Coordinates of C-alpha atoms and ligand atoms in Angstrom, one line a residue:
M1 CA 125.3 115.1 -33.2
S2 CA 126.1 116.2 -36.7
D3 CA 125.8 119.7 -38.1
R4 CA 122.2 120.1 -39.3
L5 CA 121.8 122.1 -42.5
S6 CA 118.5 122.8 -44.0
V7 CA 119.7 124.2 -47.3
S8 CA 117.1 126.1 -49.2
S9 CA 117.4 126.9 -52.9
R10 CA 117.7 130.6 -52.4
F11 CA 121.3 130.1 -51.3
D12 CA 122.3 128.4 -54.5
A13 CA 122.5 131.6 -56.5
G14 CA 125.2 134.2 -55.9
E15 CA 127.1 132.2 -53.2
T16 CA 130.6 133.5 -52.6
A17 CA 133.6 131.9 -50.9
S18 CA 133.1 131.7 -47.2
E19 CA 134.3 134.8 -45.4
L20 CA 132.8 133.5 -42.2
E21 CA 133.4 130.3 -40.2
C22 CA 132.7 129.1 -36.7
L23 CA 134.7 126.4 -35.0
P24 CA 133.2 125.4 -31.7
F25 CA 135.5 124.0 -29.0
G26 CA 132.6 123.7 -26.6
V27 CA 128.8 124.0 -27.2
H28 CA 127.6 123.2 -23.7
H29 CA 125.4 120.3 -24.8
D30 CA 125.9 119.0 -21.3
D31 CA 128.1 120.7 -18.8
E32 CA 131.3 121.3 -20.8
G33 CA 130.8 125.0 -21.3
V34 CA 130.8 127.3 -24.3
C35 CA 133.9 128.2 -26.3
L36 CA 133.7 129.3 -30.0
L37 CA 136.3 130.4 -32.4
V38 CA 134.9 132.6 -35.1
R39 CA 136.7 133.6 -38.2
M40 CA 135.7 136.7 -40.1
G41 CA 137.9 137.2 -43.1
P42 CA 141.5 137.3 -41.7
H43 CA 140.3 137.9 -38.2
R44 CA 139.9 135.2 -35.5
I45 CA 137.8 136.0 -32.4
L46 CA 137.4 133.6 -29.5
L47 CA 133.9 133.9 -27.9
D48 CA 133.8 132.8 -24.3
C49 CA 135.9 130.1 -22.7
G50 CA 133.8 128.0 -20.4
L51 CA 135.8 124.8 -20.7
A52 CA 136.8 123.3 -17.4
D53 CA 139.9 121.8 -19.1
V54 CA 141.5 124.0 -21.7
S55 CA 144.4 121.7 -22.6
T56 CA 142.9 120.5 -25.9
L57 CA 141.9 124.1 -26.8
V58 CA 145.4 125.4 -26.0
Q59 CA 147.0 122.6 -28.1
E60 CA 144.7 123.4 -31.1
L61 CA 145.2 127.1 -30.7
K62 CA 149.0 126.7 -30.6
K63 CA 148.9 124.6 -33.8
S64 CA 146.9 127.2 -35.6
A65 CA 149.1 130.0 -34.3
R66 CA 152.1 128.2 -35.7
R67 CA 150.4 127.9 -39.1
G68 CA 149.5 131.5 -39.2
S69 CA 151.8 134.5 -39.0
S70 CA 150.7 135.7 -35.6
P71 CA 152.2 134.3 -32.4
E72 CA 148.7 134.6 -30.8
P73 CA 146.1 131.9 -31.4
A74 CA 143.3 134.5 -31.9
D75 CA 143.1 138.2 -32.3
F76 CA 141.3 138.6 -29.0
V77 CA 138.8 137.0 -26.7
L78 CA 135.3 138.4 -25.9
V79 CA 133.5 137.1 -22.8
S80 CA 129.7 137.3 -22.7
H81 CA 129.2 137.0 -18.9
A82 CA 130.8 135.7 -15.7
H83 CA 129.0 132.3 -15.3
P84 CA 131.5 129.4 -15.1
D85 CA 130.1 127.7 -18.3
H86 CA 131.3 130.8 -20.2
A87 CA 134.3 131.9 -18.2
R88 CA 135.9 129.2 -16.0
G89 CA 138.6 128.4 -18.6
L90 CA 139.8 132.0 -19.0
L91 CA 142.4 132.0 -16.3
A92 CA 144.2 128.9 -17.7
L93 CA 143.9 130.4 -21.2
H94 CA 145.4 133.6 -20.0
K95 CA 148.3 131.7 -18.4
A96 CA 148.9 129.8 -21.6
F97 CA 148.7 132.9 -23.8
P98 CA 149.5 135.9 -21.5
L99 CA 149.5 138.4 -24.5
L100 CA 146.1 137.3 -25.8
P101 CA 143.7 140.3 -25.0
I102 CA 140.5 139.4 -23.1
Y103 CA 137.6 141.7 -23.0
A104 CA 134.2 141.8 -21.3
S105 CA 131.7 144.3 -20.0
E106 CA 132.8 146.3 -16.9
V107 CA 130.5 144.3 -14.6
T108 CA 131.6 141.0 -16.0
S109 CA 135.3 141.9 -15.6
K110 CA 134.5 142.5 -11.9
L111 CA 132.5 139.3 -11.4
L112 CA 135.0 137.0 -13.2
P113 CA 137.2 136.4 -10.2
L114 CA 134.4 134.5 -8.5
N115 CA 135.2 131.6 -10.9
W116 CA 138.5 131.0 -9.1
L117 CA 137.6 131.4 -5.4
E118 CA 139.6 128.3 -4.5
Q119 CA 142.8 129.8 -5.8
P120 CA 144.9 132.2 -3.7
P121 CA 144.0 135.7 -4.9
Q122 CA 147.7 136.5 -5.8
E123 CA 147.4 133.8 -8.5
V124 CA 144.4 135.4 -10.1
P125 CA 145.7 138.4 -11.9
S126 CA 143.1 140.8 -13.4
F127 CA 143.5 140.0 -17.0
C128 CA 140.2 141.1 -18.4
Q129 CA 139.7 144.6 -19.9
A130 CA 136.4 146.4 -19.6
L131 CA 134.5 147.4 -22.7
P132 CA 131.8 150.1 -22.7
L133 CA 128.3 149.0 -23.4
R134 CA 126.7 149.9 -26.7
S135 CA 129.8 151.5 -28.1
P136 CA 131.3 150.0 -31.3
V137 CA 135.0 149.5 -30.9
E138 CA 137.3 149.0 -34.0
F139 CA 139.6 146.2 -32.8
K140 CA 141.3 145.6 -36.2
D141 CA 141.2 147.3 -39.6
G142 CA 137.6 146.5 -40.7
L143 CA 136.6 144.6 -37.6
V144 CA 134.3 146.2 -35.1
A145 CA 132.8 144.7 -31.9
E146 CA 130.0 146.1 -29.8
I147 CA 128.5 144.7 -26.7
I148 CA 124.8 145.0 -25.9
P149 CA 123.1 144.1 -22.5
G150 CA 121.6 140.6 -22.8
G151 CA 119.6 140.3 -19.6
H152 CA 120.2 137.0 -17.7
L153 CA 122.9 138.2 -15.3
P154 CA 124.3 141.6 -14.4
G155 CA 127.0 142.4 -16.9
A156 CA 125.8 139.8 -19.4
V157 CA 126.0 140.9 -23.0
A158 CA 125.3 139.9 -26.6
I159 CA 128.3 140.5 -28.8
L160 CA 127.9 142.0 -32.3
L161 CA 130.9 141.6 -34.7
T162 CA 131.0 143.6 -37.9
Y163 CA 133.7 142.8 -40.5
T164 CA 133.8 145.2 -43.5
T165 CA 135.5 144.5 -46.8
K166 CA 135.5 146.6 -49.9
E167 CA 132.4 144.8 -51.1
R168 CA 130.2 144.6 -48.1
S169 CA 129.9 144.2 -44.4
Y170 CA 129.4 140.9 -42.6
R171 CA 127.6 140.9 -39.2
L172 CA 127.6 138.2 -36.6
L173 CA 125.8 138.3 -33.3
Y174 CA 126.5 135.9 -30.4
T175 CA 123.8 136.1 -27.8
G176 CA 125.7 134.5 -24.9
D177 CA 123.0 133.6 -22.4
F178 CA 120.1 135.9 -22.8
F179 CA 116.8 136.7 -21.3
L180 CA 114.1 139.0 -22.7
S181 CA 112.2 139.4 -19.4
N182 CA 113.2 141.7 -16.6
S183 CA 114.4 139.9 -13.5
R184 CA 114.7 141.5 -10.1
L185 CA 118.4 142.4 -10.4
V186 CA 118.9 142.7 -14.2
E187 CA 116.8 144.2 -17.0
G188 CA 116.0 142.0 -19.9
L189 CA 117.6 142.2 -23.4
R190 CA 115.8 144.9 -25.3
L191 CA 114.8 143.7 -28.8
E192 CA 114.6 147.3 -30.0
E193 CA 118.3 147.7 -29.4
L194 CA 119.0 145.0 -32.0
R195 CA 116.3 145.9 -34.6
G196 CA 117.5 147.0 -38.0
I197 CA 121.0 145.4 -37.9
E198 CA 121.3 143.5 -41.1
L199 CA 122.6 140.3 -39.6
D200 CA 124.2 137.4 -41.5
V201 CA 124.9 135.0 -38.6
L202 CA 123.3 134.5 -35.3
I203 CA 124.9 132.3 -32.7
I204 CA 122.1 131.7 -30.1
E205 CA 121.6 129.8 -26.9
G206 CA 118.8 127.3 -26.8
S207 CA 118.7 126.3 -23.1
Y208 CA 115.0 125.7 -22.9
G209 CA 114.5 124.4 -26.4
T210 CA 110.9 125.0 -27.5
S211 CA 109.3 124.9 -24.1
R212 CA 107.1 127.8 -23.1
H213 CA 107.2 129.3 -19.6
P214 CA 104.6 130.9 -17.5
H215 CA 105.0 134.6 -16.9
R216 CA 107.8 135.4 -14.6
R217 CA 105.5 136.7 -11.8
T218 CA 103.6 133.4 -11.9
Q219 CA 106.9 131.5 -11.5
E220 CA 107.8 133.7 -8.6
N221 CA 104.4 133.3 -6.9
Q222 CA 104.5 129.5 -7.3
L223 CA 107.9 129.3 -5.7
A224 CA 107.0 131.7 -2.9
E225 CA 103.8 129.8 -2.3
R226 CA 105.7 126.5 -1.9
I227 CA 108.3 127.9 0.5
N228 CA 105.6 129.6 2.5
R229 CA 103.7 126.3 2.8
A230 CA 106.9 124.5 4.0
I231 CA 107.6 127.2 6.6
A232 CA 104.0 127.0 7.8
E233 CA 104.5 123.3 8.4
R234 CA 107.7 124.2 10.4
C235 CA 109.9 122.7 7.7
S236 CA 113.2 124.5 6.9
V237 CA 114.0 125.2 3.3
L238 CA 117.3 124.5 1.6
L239 CA 118.0 126.2 -1.8
P240 CA 121.2 125.1 -3.5
T241 CA 122.0 127.7 -6.2
P242 CA 125.0 128.9 -8.3
A243 CA 127.1 131.6 -6.8
L244 CA 125.9 134.3 -9.1
G245 CA 122.5 135.1 -10.5
L246 CA 119.8 132.8 -9.2
G247 CA 120.8 133.0 -5.6
Q248 CA 120.6 136.8 -5.5
E249 CA 117.3 136.7 -7.4
L250 CA 115.9 134.3 -4.8
L251 CA 117.0 136.6 -2.0
M252 CA 115.3 139.6 -3.6
L253 CA 112.2 137.6 -4.1
L254 CA 112.1 136.4 -0.5
R255 CA 112.7 139.9 0.9
S256 CA 110.0 141.5 -1.2
H257 CA 107.2 138.9 -1.6
H258 CA 104.2 139.6 0.6
Y259 CA 104.4 136.0 2.0
F260 CA 107.6 136.9 3.7
T261 CA 107.9 140.7 4.3
G262 CA 107.8 141.5 8.0
R263 CA 108.0 137.8 8.9
D264 CA 110.1 136.7 11.9
L265 CA 112.3 134.4 9.8
D266 CA 116.0 133.9 9.2
I267 CA 117.3 133.6 5.7
W268 CA 120.9 132.3 5.9
V269 CA 123.3 132.7 3.0
D270 CA 126.3 130.4 2.9
G271 CA 129.4 129.7 0.8
S272 CA 130.1 131.4 -2.6
V273 CA 126.4 132.6 -2.8
A274 CA 127.4 135.0 0.0
V275 CA 130.5 136.0 -1.9
G276 CA 128.3 136.6 -4.9
C277 CA 126.1 138.9 -2.8
D278 CA 129.1 140.9 -1.7
A279 CA 130.1 141.2 -5.4
Y280 CA 126.7 142.6 -6.3
L281 CA 126.9 145.2 -3.5
E282 CA 130.1 146.5 -5.1
L283 CA 128.2 146.9 -8.4
L284 CA 125.1 148.6 -7.1
S285 CA 125.5 151.5 -9.5
H286 CA 125.2 149.1 -12.4
L287 CA 122.0 147.5 -11.1
P288 CA 118.5 148.6 -12.3
P289 CA 117.2 151.9 -10.8
S290 CA 114.5 150.0 -8.9
V291 CA 117.2 148.0 -7.1
Q292 CA 119.3 151.1 -6.3
N293 CA 116.2 152.8 -4.9
F294 CA 115.4 149.7 -2.7
A295 CA 119.0 149.8 -1.5
R296 CA 118.6 153.5 -0.4
H297 CA 116.1 152.5 2.2
Q298 CA 117.5 149.2 3.4
P299 CA 120.6 147.1 2.8
L300 CA 120.3 145.1 -0.4
F301 CA 121.3 141.8 1.2
W302 CA 122.7 141.7 4.7
D303 CA 120.0 142.9 7.1
E304 CA 119.6 141.7 10.7
R305 CA 117.1 144.4 11.4
I306 CA 114.3 144.2 8.9
R307 CA 112.3 141.0 8.8
P308 CA 112.9 138.5 7.3
R309 CA 116.5 138.8 8.4
V310 CA 119.1 138.0 5.8
R311 CA 122.3 136.7 7.4
R312 CA 125.7 135.5 6.3
M313 CA 126.3 132.0 7.6
Q314 CA 129.5 131.2 9.3
P315 CA 130.6 127.5 9.1
E316 CA 130.2 127.1 12.9
Q317 CA 126.6 128.3 12.7
R318 CA 125.5 125.5 10.4
P319 CA 124.6 123.0 13.2
D320 CA 122.5 125.3 15.3
V321 CA 120.3 127.4 13.2
S322 CA 116.7 127.8 14.5
N323 CA 114.0 125.9 12.8
P324 CA 112.2 126.7 10.5
C325 CA 114.6 128.8 8.4
I326 CA 115.7 129.3 4.8
I327 CA 119.2 128.5 3.7
L328 CA 120.8 129.5 0.4
T329 CA 124.0 127.7 -0.4
D330 CA 126.3 126.5 -3.3
S331 CA 124.8 123.9 -5.6
T332 CA 128.2 122.2 -5.1
A333 CA 128.1 122.2 -1.3
D334 CA 127.7 119.0 0.7
L335 CA 124.1 119.3 1.6
N336 CA 124.3 116.6 4.4
E337 CA 125.9 119.2 6.6
Y338 CA 122.5 121.0 6.7
W339 CA 120.2 118.0 6.7
Q340 CA 122.0 116.2 9.5
N341 CA 122.0 119.0 12.0
G342 CA 119.0 117.7 13.9
T343 CA 117.0 120.8 13.3
G344 CA 114.0 118.9 11.9
Y345 CA 112.6 118.1 8.5
W346 CA 113.7 119.9 5.3
L347 CA 112.3 120.9 2.0
T348 CA 115.2 121.0 -0.5
L349 CA 114.4 122.9 -3.7
F350 CA 116.6 122.6 -6.8
P351 CA 116.3 124.8 -9.9
E352 CA 114.5 122.8 -12.6
K353 CA 116.7 120.7 -15.0
T354 CA 119.5 120.1 -12.5
N355 CA 120.7 116.5 -12.2
I356 CA 119.7 115.6 -8.7
K357 CA 121.5 112.6 -7.2
I358 CA 120.4 112.2 -3.7
N359 CA 121.0 109.2 -1.5
D360 CA 117.8 107.4 -0.5
Q361 CA 118.7 107.6 3.2
Y362 CA 118.0 111.3 3.2
S363 CA 114.3 110.8 2.4
R364 CA 113.9 110.6 6.2
V365 CA 115.2 114.2 6.6
T366 CA 114.2 116.0 3.4
T367 CA 111.7 116.2 0.7
V368 CA 113.3 117.1 -2.7
E369 CA 111.5 119.1 -5.3
T370 CA 112.3 121.4 -8.2
Y371 CA 111.1 124.8 -9.2
L372 CA 111.2 127.1 -12.2
L373 CA 112.6 130.6 -11.9
A374 CA 114.0 130.9 -15.4
Q375 CA 117.2 132.9 -16.2
H376 CA 117.1 132.2 -19.9
S377 CA 114.5 132.8 -22.6
D378 CA 112.0 130.1 -23.3
G379 CA 111.2 128.7 -26.8
P380 CA 108.9 131.6 -27.9
G381 CA 111.5 134.1 -26.7
T382 CA 114.2 132.4 -28.7
T383 CA 112.2 132.3 -31.9
Q384 CA 111.1 135.8 -31.3
L385 CA 114.7 137.0 -31.2
I386 CA 115.6 135.1 -34.3
H387 CA 112.6 136.5 -36.3
N388 CA 113.5 140.0 -35.2
L389 CA 117.0 139.6 -36.5
R390 CA 116.3 137.5 -39.6
P391 CA 119.9 136.3 -40.2
Q392 CA 120.9 133.9 -43.0
H393 CA 122.5 131.4 -40.6
V394 CA 121.4 130.5 -37.1
I395 CA 123.8 128.4 -35.0
F396 CA 122.3 126.8 -31.9
V397 CA 124.5 126.1 -28.9
H398 CA 124.0 125.8 -25.1
G399 CA 121.3 123.3 -24.5
S400 CA 120.8 119.6 -24.4
P401 CA 121.0 118.0 -27.9
A402 CA 117.4 117.0 -27.7
Y403 CA 116.3 120.6 -26.9
L404 CA 118.4 122.1 -29.6
A405 CA 116.9 119.5 -32.1
D406 CA 113.4 120.7 -31.1
L407 CA 114.5 124.1 -32.2
T408 CA 116.2 123.1 -35.4
S409 CA 113.1 121.1 -36.4
L410 CA 110.7 124.0 -36.1
E411 CA 109.2 124.6 -39.5
E412 CA 108.9 128.3 -38.9
L413 CA 112.7 128.4 -38.6
Q414 CA 113.6 125.7 -41.2
N415 CA 111.9 127.4 -44.1
R416 CA 113.5 130.8 -43.3
Y417 CA 117.0 130.3 -42.2
H418 CA 120.1 128.0 -42.5
L419 CA 120.1 126.2 -39.2
H420 CA 123.1 124.6 -37.5
S421 CA 123.5 122.7 -34.3
P422 CA 127.2 121.7 -34.4
A423 CA 129.0 119.3 -32.1
A424 CA 132.2 120.5 -30.5
G425 CA 135.1 120.2 -33.1
T426 CA 132.8 120.5 -36.1
L427 CA 133.7 123.4 -38.3
V428 CA 130.6 125.4 -39.5
E429 CA 131.1 127.2 -42.8
L430 CA 128.9 130.1 -43.2
P431 CA 128.5 131.1 -46.9
I432 CA 126.7 134.3 -47.3
G433 CA 124.5 134.5 -50.3
E434 CA 124.7 137.9 -52.0
T435 CA 121.2 137.5 -53.4
F436 CA 119.8 136.6 -50.1
L437 CA 116.4 138.2 -49.4
Q438 CA 115.6 138.6 -45.8
P439 CA 112.7 136.4 -45.1
A440 CA 109.6 138.0 -43.7
A441 CA 109.1 137.4 -40.0
P442 CA 106.1 135.2 -39.2
E443 CA 103.2 136.4 -37.1
T444 CA 104.5 137.4 -33.7
N445 CA 103.1 136.6 -30.3
Y446 CA 103.2 139.6 -28.1
E447 CA 103.5 139.4 -24.4
G448 CA 101.5 141.7 -22.2
E449 CA 101.0 142.2 -18.6
L450 CA 97.8 141.8 -16.6
T451 CA 96.9 143.8 -13.5
E452 CA 93.8 143.2 -11.5
L453 CA 92.7 146.0 -9.3
G454 CA 89.3 145.4 -7.6
T455 CA 86.9 144.9 -10.4
V456 CA 89.0 146.4 -13.1
V457 CA 91.4 144.3 -15.2
T458 CA 94.0 146.2 -17.2
I459 CA 95.9 144.5 -20.0
T460 CA 99.1 146.3 -21.0
L461 CA 100.4 145.5 -24.5
P462 CA 103.7 146.4 -26.0
D463 CA 104.1 149.4 -28.4
A464 CA 104.8 147.0 -31.2
I465 CA 101.1 146.2 -31.4
T466 CA 100.2 149.8 -32.3
A467 CA 103.0 150.0 -34.9
D468 CA 101.1 147.5 -37.0
P469 CA 98.8 149.1 -39.6
R470 CA 96.0 146.9 -38.5
W471 CA 95.9 148.7 -35.3
R472 CA 94.1 151.7 -36.9
H473 CA 91.2 149.5 -37.7
F474 CA 91.3 147.4 -34.5
A475 CA 88.5 148.6 -32.3
D476 CA 88.1 152.0 -33.9
T477 CA 85.0 152.1 -31.9
G478 CA 87.1 152.0 -28.8
L479 CA 85.3 148.8 -27.8
I480 CA 86.5 145.2 -27.7
E481 CA 85.0 141.9 -27.2
A482 CA 86.6 139.2 -25.1
K483 CA 85.7 135.6 -25.2
W484 CA 87.1 132.4 -23.9
Q485 CA 88.5 129.9 -26.3
G486 CA 89.5 126.9 -24.2
E487 CA 92.1 128.3 -21.8
D488 CA 92.8 131.3 -24.1
L489 CA 91.1 134.6 -23.9
V490 CA 90.6 136.1 -27.4
L491 CA 90.4 139.8 -27.8
R492 CA 88.7 141.3 -30.8
G493 CA 88.0 144.8 -31.8
L494 CA 84.4 145.6 -32.4
S495 CA 83.7 147.4 -35.7
Q496 CA 81.0 150.0 -36.2
R497 CA 79.1 147.5 -38.3
E498 CA 78.9 145.0 -35.5
L499 CA 77.7 147.6 -33.2
L500 CA 75.0 148.5 -35.6
N501 CA 73.9 144.9 -36.0
Q502 CA 74.0 144.3 -32.3
N503 CA 70.6 144.6 -30.8
S504 CA 72.1 145.6 -27.6
D505 CA 70.5 148.3 -25.4
R506 CA 73.8 149.9 -24.9
F507 CA 74.3 150.9 -28.4
T508 CA 71.8 152.6 -30.6
W509 CA 72.1 154.0 -34.1
S510 CA 72.5 157.4 -32.6
D511 CA 75.8 156.5 -30.9
I512 CA 77.7 156.3 -34.1
D513 CA 78.6 158.7 -36.9
C514 CA 78.3 156.6 -40.1
C515 CA 76.4 156.3 -43.3
G516 CA 73.7 154.4 -41.4
T517 CA 72.9 157.5 -39.3
C518 CA 73.7 160.1 -42.0
R519 CA 70.8 162.2 -43.4
H520 CA 72.2 161.9 -47.0
Q521 CA 71.9 158.2 -47.1
R522 CA 68.8 156.7 -48.6
G523 CA 68.4 153.2 -49.9
Q524 CA 72.0 152.5 -49.1
R525 CA 73.2 155.2 -51.5
C526 CA 74.8 158.5 -50.9
W527 CA 72.9 161.6 -52.1
N528 CA 75.3 164.3 -50.8
P529 CA 77.1 166.0 -53.7
A530 CA 79.7 167.3 -51.2
S531 CA 80.6 163.7 -50.3
P532 CA 83.3 161.6 -52.1
L533 CA 80.7 158.8 -51.9
Y534 CA 78.1 160.8 -53.8
N535 CA 76.1 158.5 -56.0
F536 CA 77.8 155.4 -54.7
K537 CA 76.3 152.5 -53.0
V538 CA 77.5 152.7 -49.4
T539 CA 77.7 150.3 -46.5
L540 CA 75.9 151.4 -43.4
E541 CA 79.0 151.4 -41.2
G542 CA 80.8 153.6 -43.8
Y543 CA 81.8 157.2 -43.0
C544 CA 83.0 160.3 -44.8
P545 CA 83.9 163.8 -43.6
A546 CA 80.6 165.1 -45.1
F547 CA 78.6 163.2 -42.6
E548 CA 75.6 164.9 -41.2
R549 CA 73.5 163.4 -38.5
N550 CA 69.9 162.3 -39.4
I551 CA 68.1 163.7 -36.4
E552 CA 64.7 162.3 -37.1
K553 CA 65.7 158.8 -37.8
N554 CA 66.5 158.0 -34.2
P555 CA 64.1 159.4 -31.8
E556 CA 65.4 158.7 -28.3
S557 CA 63.7 155.7 -26.8
Ligands
ZN1 ZN1 124.8 132.1 -17.8
ZN2 ZN1 125.5 129.5 -19.8

């Protein structure tokens, strides 16, 4: 796939020589992982190293080190989070360049070793230095890096790089994997932490393309409902997941969802998912307060006492678990070991968008389905982040080429930003126009939350809604009208005028202070010399501080 550029004329004027470039070694179009070399002026920063095989990267870096004056291939490496597609190449990279500094958040630095569980621990040195969150660090003269929590996984961060010359500052943000919503074990990326940075380049993941997801709670309920149905049919449930992130989210969901709390049921955790749980327990103080609070009353994961029981599975237990049960195991495990144990029929649930290759012969022992419990932002979340940051350039990585193409062909993005979706090995030049005017963000869709309590429905909307000047006029009567439009529910503020025109028994003229009920209004004109509207034609829903109620006009009926 070639580098897509939608060049707009506003870049033609005032363009300077490129201070910024990005050379991707891996863009994770499939499973190859992310690894990006960013140049800002004289500085070279490697972002993530998720390549399974780093030999080409090491060769290229050695060549470029020979050309430059420094013996190191880059100034330093910044790691967004501990997932293998961002981190699995780091150990080999460290072995090739032992002096190359590697940095990540504190939590990530502690989770990284889970990428090399198959290696003897003495061969996995701790090579990663921990950086504080939200604290700009000057790594080189004029080059500052700051990490900001990105949601998605404990320790995951977005990385903000600022390069300052005599003329100006250049800012680049790499999102890593990000998620705007709160999950059970990690809080979402907070847009307000990023507002106001004048960003030039945004490197953003596009895992879910333009697809839109249901609210997180809906996703959780659908999954819990499916598992509940299987258990009711005395069918065991097998959940293959990655070692970190999704597995622990599933455990928290199963332990706290009303379908399962108090239920006499075993949840077994096997393989590196169990190791992942142990790692989380070590990091309890970094998890959200709600989780820490939960852990004060009962163990976060291993719990034989409180139902459903969460138990670590030993290999010898695999053949004789009691049916029905739930098992969480590695997505790379040999699932036959579970299916073939003669404990009855299985429901095997894979996270959506995994390539499932299952031999036909297993259809006798298991049903295979997928579910959505998203760990990344969906399309609207992705565009929302872009419009909040309004950079000149947007580079999409981390997603199937088709999904990334869906994003780069969005008109709302094309006519505002320079869009790139480079293949690995394609240099992306990032000329920064001096005369660039930050484009206006388009209309935003706000996400709220809905609570139903008995007969009362409460809709909670984010503060950003009231920051809009239109809010002052929205429903200044304190009343709204709701009506269905297809599947959508449209909320509209009711103005005083509408109330006046409504022949409803609920509202009478006397309810409202306005020209229509003012004693100084006659013939749609104001006759009160004390009013700024004196002598003017007024609208009946109008109002001024000199308002005085017309008592006679509205005898109580
Ligand atoms: Zn990830
Ligand atoms: Zn990833």
